[in-house]
CSV table of N, CA, C and O in Angstrom, one decimal:
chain,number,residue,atom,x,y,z
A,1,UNK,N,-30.0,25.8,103.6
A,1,UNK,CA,-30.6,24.5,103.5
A,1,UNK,C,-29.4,23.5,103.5
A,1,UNK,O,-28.3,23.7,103.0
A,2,UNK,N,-29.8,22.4,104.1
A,2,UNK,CA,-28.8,21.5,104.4
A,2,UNK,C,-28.5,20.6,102.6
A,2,UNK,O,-29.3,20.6,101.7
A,3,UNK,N,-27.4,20.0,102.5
A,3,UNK,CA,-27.2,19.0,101.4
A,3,UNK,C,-28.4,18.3,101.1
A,3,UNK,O,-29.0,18.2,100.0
A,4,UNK,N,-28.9,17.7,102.7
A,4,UNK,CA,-29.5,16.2,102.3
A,4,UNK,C,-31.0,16.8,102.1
A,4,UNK,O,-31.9,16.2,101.5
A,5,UNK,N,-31.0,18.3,102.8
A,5,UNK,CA,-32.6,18.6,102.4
A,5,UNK,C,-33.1,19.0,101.2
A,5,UNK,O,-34.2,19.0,100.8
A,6,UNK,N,-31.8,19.5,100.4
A,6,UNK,CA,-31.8,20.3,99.1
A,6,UNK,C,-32.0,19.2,98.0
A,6,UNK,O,-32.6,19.3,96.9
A,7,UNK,N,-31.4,18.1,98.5
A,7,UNK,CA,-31.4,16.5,97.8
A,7,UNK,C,-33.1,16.2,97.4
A,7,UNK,O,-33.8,16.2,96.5
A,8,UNK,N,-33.0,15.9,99.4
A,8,UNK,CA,-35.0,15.8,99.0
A,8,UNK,C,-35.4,16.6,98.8
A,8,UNK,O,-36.5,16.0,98.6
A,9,UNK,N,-35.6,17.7,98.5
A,9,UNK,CA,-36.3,18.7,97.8
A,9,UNK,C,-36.7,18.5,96.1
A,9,UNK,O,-37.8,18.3,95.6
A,10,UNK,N,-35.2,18.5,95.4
A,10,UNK,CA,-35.3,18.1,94.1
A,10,UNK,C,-35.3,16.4,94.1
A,10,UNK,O,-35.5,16.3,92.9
A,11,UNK,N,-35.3,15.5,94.5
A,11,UNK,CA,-35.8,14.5,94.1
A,11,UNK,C,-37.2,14.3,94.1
A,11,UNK,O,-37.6,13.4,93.4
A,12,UNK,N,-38.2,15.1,95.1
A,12,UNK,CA,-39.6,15.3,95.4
A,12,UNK,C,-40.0,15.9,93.8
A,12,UNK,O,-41.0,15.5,93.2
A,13,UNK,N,-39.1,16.9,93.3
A,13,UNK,CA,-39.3,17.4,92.1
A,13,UNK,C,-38.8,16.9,90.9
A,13,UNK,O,-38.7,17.6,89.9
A,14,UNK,N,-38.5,15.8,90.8
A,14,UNK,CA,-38.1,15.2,90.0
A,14,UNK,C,-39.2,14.0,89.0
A,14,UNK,O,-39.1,13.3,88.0
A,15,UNK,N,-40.0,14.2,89.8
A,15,UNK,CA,-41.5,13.6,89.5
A,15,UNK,C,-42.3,14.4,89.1
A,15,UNK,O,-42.7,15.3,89.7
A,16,UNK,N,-42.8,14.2,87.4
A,16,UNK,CA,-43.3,15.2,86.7
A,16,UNK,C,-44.9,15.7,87.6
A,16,UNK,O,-45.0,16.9,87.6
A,17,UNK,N,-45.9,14.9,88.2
A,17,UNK,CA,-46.9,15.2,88.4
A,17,UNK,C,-46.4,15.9,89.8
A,17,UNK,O,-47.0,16.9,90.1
A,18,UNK,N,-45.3,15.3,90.7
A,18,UNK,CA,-45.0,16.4,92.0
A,18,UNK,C,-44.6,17.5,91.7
A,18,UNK,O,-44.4,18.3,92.7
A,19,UNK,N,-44.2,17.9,90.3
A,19,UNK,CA,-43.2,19.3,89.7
A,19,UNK,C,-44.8,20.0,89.5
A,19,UNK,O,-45.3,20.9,90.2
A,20,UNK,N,-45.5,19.2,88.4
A,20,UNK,CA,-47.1,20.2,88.3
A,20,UNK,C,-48.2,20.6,89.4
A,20,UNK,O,-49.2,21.3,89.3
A,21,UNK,N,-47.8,19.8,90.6
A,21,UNK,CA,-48.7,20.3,92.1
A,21,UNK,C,-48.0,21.3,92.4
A,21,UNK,O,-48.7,22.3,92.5
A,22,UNK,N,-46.3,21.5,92.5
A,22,UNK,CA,-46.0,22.2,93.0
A,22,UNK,C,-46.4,23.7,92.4
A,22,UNK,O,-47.0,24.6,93.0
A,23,UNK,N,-45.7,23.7,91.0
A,23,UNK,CA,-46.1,25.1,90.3
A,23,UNK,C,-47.5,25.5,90.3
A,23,UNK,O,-47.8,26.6,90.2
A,24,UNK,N,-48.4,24.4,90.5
A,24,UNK,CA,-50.0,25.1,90.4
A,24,UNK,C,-50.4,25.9,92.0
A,24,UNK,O,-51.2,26.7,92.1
A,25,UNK,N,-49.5,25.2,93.1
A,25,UNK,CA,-49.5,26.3,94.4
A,25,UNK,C,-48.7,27.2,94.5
A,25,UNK,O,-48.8,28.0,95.4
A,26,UNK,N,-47.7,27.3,93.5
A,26,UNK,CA,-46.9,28.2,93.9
A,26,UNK,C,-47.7,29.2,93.3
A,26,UNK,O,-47.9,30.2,94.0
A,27,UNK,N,-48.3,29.2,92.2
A,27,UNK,CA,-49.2,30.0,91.5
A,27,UNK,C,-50.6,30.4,92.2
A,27,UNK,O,-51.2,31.4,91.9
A,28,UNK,N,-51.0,29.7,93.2
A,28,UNK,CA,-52.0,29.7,93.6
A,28,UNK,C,-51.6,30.6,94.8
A,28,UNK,O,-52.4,31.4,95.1
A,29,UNK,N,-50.3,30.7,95.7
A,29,UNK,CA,-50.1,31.8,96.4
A,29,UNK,C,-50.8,31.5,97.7
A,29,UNK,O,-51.2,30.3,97.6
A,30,UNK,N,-51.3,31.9,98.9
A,30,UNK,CA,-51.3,32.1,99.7
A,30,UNK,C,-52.9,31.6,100.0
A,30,UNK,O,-53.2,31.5,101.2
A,31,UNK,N,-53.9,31.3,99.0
A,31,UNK,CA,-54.8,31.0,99.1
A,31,UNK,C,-54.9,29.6,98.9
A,31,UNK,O,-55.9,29.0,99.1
A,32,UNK,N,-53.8,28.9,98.4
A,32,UNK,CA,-53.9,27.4,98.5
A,32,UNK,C,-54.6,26.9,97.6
A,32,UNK,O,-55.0,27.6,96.7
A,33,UNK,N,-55.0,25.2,97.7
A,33,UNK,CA,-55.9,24.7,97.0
A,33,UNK,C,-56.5,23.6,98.0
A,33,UNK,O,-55.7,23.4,98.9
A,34,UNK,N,-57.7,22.7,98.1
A,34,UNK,CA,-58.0,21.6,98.6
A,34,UNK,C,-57.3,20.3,97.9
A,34,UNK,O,-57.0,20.1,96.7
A,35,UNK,N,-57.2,19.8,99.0
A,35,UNK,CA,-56.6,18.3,98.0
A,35,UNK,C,-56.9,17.4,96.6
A,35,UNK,O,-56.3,16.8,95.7
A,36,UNK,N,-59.0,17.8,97.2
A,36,UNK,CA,-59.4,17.3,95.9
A,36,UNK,C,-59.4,18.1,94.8
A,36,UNK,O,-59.7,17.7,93.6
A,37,UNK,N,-59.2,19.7,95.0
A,37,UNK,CA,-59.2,20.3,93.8
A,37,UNK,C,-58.1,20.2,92.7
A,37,UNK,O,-58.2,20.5,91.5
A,38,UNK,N,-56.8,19.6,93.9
A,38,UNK,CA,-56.0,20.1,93.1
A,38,UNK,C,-55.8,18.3,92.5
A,38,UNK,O,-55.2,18.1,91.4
A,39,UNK,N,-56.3,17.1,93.0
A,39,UNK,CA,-56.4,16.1,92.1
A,39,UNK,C,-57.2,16.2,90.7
A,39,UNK,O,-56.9,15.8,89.5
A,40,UNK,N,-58.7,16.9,91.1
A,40,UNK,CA,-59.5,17.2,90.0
A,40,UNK,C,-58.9,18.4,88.4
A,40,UNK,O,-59.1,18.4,87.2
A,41,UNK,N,-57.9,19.3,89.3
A,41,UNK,CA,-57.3,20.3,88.2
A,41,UNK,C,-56.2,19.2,87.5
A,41,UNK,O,-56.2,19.2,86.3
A,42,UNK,N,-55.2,18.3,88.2
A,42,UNK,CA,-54.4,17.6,87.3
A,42,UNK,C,-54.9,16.1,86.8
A,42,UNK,O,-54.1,15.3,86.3
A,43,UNK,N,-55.8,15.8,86.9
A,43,UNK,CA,-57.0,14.5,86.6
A,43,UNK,C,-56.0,13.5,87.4
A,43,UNK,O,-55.6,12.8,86.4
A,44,UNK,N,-55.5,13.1,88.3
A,44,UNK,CA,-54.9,12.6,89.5
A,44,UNK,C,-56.1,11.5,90.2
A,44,UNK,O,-57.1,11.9,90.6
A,45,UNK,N,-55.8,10.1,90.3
A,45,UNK,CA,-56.6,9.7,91.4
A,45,UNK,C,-56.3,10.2,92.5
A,45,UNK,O,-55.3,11.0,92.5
A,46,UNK,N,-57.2,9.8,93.7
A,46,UNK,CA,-57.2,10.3,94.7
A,46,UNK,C,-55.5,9.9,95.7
A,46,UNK,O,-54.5,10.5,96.1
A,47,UNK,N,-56.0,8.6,95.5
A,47,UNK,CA,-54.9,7.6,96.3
A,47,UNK,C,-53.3,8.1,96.1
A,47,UNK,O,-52.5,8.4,97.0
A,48,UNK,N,-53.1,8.1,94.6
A,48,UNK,CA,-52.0,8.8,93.5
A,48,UNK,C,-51.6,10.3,94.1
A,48,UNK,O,-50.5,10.7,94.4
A,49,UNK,N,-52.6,11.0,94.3
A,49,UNK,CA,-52.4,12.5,95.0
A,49,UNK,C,-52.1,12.6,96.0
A,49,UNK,O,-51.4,13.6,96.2
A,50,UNK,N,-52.5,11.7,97.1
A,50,UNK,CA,-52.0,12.0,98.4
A,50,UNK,C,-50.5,11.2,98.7
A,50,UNK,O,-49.8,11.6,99.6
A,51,UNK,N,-50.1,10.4,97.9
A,51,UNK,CA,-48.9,9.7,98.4
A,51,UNK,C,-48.0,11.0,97.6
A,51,UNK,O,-46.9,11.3,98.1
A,52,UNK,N,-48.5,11.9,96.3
A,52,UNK,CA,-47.4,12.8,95.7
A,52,UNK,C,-47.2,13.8,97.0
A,52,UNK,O,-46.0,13.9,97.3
A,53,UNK,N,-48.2,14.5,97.6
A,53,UNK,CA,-48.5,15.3,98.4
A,53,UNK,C,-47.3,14.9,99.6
A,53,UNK,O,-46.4,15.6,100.0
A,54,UNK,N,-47.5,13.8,100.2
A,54,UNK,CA,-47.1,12.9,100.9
A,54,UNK,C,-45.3,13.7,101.0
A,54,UNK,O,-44.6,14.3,101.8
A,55,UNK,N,-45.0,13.2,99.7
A,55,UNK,CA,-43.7,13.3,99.1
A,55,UNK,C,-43.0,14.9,99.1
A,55,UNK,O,-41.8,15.2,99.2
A,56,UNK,N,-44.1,15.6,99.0
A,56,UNK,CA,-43.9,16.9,98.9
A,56,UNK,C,-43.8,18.0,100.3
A,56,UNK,O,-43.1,19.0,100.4
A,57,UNK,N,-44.8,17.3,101.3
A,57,UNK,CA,-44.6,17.7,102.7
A,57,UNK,C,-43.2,17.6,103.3
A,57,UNK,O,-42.4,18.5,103.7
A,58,UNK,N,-43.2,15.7,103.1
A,58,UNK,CA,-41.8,15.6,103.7
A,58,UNK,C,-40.2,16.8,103.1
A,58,UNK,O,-39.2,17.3,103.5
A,59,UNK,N,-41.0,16.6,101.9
A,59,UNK,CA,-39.1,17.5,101.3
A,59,UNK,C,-39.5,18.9,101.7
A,59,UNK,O,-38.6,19.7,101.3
A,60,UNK,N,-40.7,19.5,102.5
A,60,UNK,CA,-40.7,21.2,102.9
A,60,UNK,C,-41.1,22.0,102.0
A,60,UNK,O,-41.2,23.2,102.2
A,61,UNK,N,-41.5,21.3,100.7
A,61,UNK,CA,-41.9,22.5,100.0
A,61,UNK,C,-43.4,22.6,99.4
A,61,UNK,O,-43.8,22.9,98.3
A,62,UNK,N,-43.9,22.4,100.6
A,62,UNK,CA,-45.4,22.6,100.6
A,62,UNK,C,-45.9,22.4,102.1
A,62,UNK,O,-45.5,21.4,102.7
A,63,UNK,N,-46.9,23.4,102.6
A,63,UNK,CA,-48.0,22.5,104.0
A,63,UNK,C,-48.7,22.6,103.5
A,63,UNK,O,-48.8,22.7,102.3
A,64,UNK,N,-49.9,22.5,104.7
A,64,UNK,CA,-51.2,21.8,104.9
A,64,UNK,C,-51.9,22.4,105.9
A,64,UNK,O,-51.1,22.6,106.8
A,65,UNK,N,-53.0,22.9,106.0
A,65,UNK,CA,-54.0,23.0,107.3
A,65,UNK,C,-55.1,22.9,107.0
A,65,UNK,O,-55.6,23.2,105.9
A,66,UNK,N,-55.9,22.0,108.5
A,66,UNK,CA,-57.2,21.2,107.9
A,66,UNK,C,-58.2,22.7,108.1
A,66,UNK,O,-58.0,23.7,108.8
A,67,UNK,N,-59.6,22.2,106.9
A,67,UNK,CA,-60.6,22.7,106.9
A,67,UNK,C,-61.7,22.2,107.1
A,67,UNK,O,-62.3,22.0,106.0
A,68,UNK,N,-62.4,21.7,108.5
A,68,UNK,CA,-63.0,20.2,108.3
A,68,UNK,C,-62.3,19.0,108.9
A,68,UNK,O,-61.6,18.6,109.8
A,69,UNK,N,-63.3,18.5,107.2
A,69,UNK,CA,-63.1,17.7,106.8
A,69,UNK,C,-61.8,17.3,105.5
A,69,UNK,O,-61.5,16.3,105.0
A,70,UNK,N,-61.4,18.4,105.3
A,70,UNK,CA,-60.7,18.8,103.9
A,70,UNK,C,-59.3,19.2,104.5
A,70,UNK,O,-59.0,19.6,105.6
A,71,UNK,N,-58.7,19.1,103.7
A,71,UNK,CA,-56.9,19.8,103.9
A,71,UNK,C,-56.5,20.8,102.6
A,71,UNK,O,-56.5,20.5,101.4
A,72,UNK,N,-56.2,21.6,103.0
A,72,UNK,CA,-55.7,22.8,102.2
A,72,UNK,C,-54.0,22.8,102.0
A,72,UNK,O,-53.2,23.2,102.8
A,73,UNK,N,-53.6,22.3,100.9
A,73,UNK,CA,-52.2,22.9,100.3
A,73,UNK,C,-51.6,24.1,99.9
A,73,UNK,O,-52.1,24.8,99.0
A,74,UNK,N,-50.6,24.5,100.5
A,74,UNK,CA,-50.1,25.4,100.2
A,74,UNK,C,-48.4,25.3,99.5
A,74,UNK,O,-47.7,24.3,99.8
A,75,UNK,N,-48.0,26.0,98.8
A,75,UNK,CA,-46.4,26.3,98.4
A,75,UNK,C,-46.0,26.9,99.6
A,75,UNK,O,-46.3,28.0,100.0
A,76,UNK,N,-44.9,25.9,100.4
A,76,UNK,CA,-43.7,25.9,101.9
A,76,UNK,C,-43.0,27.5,100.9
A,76,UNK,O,-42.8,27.3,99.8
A,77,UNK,N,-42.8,28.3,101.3
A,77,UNK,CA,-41.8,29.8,101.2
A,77,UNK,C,-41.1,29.7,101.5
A,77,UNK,O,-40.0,29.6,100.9
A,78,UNK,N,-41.3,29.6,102.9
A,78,UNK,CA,-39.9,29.5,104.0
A,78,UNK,C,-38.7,28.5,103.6
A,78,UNK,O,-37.5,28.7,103.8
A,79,UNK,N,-39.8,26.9,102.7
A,79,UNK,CA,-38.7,26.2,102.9
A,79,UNK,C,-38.2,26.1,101.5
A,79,UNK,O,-37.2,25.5,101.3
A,80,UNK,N,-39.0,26.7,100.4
A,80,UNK,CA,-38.2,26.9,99.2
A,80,UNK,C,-37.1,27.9,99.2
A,80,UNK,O,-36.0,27.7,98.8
A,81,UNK,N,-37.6,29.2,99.7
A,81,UNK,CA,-36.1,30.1,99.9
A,81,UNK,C,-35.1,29.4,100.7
A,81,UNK,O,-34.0,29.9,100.9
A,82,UNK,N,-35.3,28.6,100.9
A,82,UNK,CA,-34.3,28.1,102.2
A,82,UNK,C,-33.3,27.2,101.0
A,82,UNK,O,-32.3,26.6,101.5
């Protein structure tokens, strides 16, 4: 992993509620969570949730694939080993 990606990685984590999305997918493993579940498990507005998410895509250490209407999060592997 590059300096500046390793940078944004931990500054994405340096945000206590982007640190608790992340560990609850990493926990969640391969089955993911929906967006709204995972605002409803950390009592999260909606609006609040997607800009963390937001934050978390860009630094690689999480995706996304739609279901629907719905989007599924997942914990990025590739780009946390990285």
């Amino acid at each position: 992993m590059e300096m500046n990606q390793a940078l944004t990685a931990f500054s994405a984590l340096s945000q206590p509620t982007r640190l608790e999305v992340f560990r609850l997918l990493v926990g969640r493993g391969a089955d993911g969570m929906l967006a709204g579940e995972i605002g409803a498990r950390l009592d999260v507005r909606q609006n609040t949730m997607s800009a963390n998410l937001a934050v978390l895509l860009h630094a690689g250490l999480i995706r996304n694939a739609r279901e629907g209407r719905a989007i599924r999060y997942f914990a990025d592997m590739d780009g946390v080993q990285g």
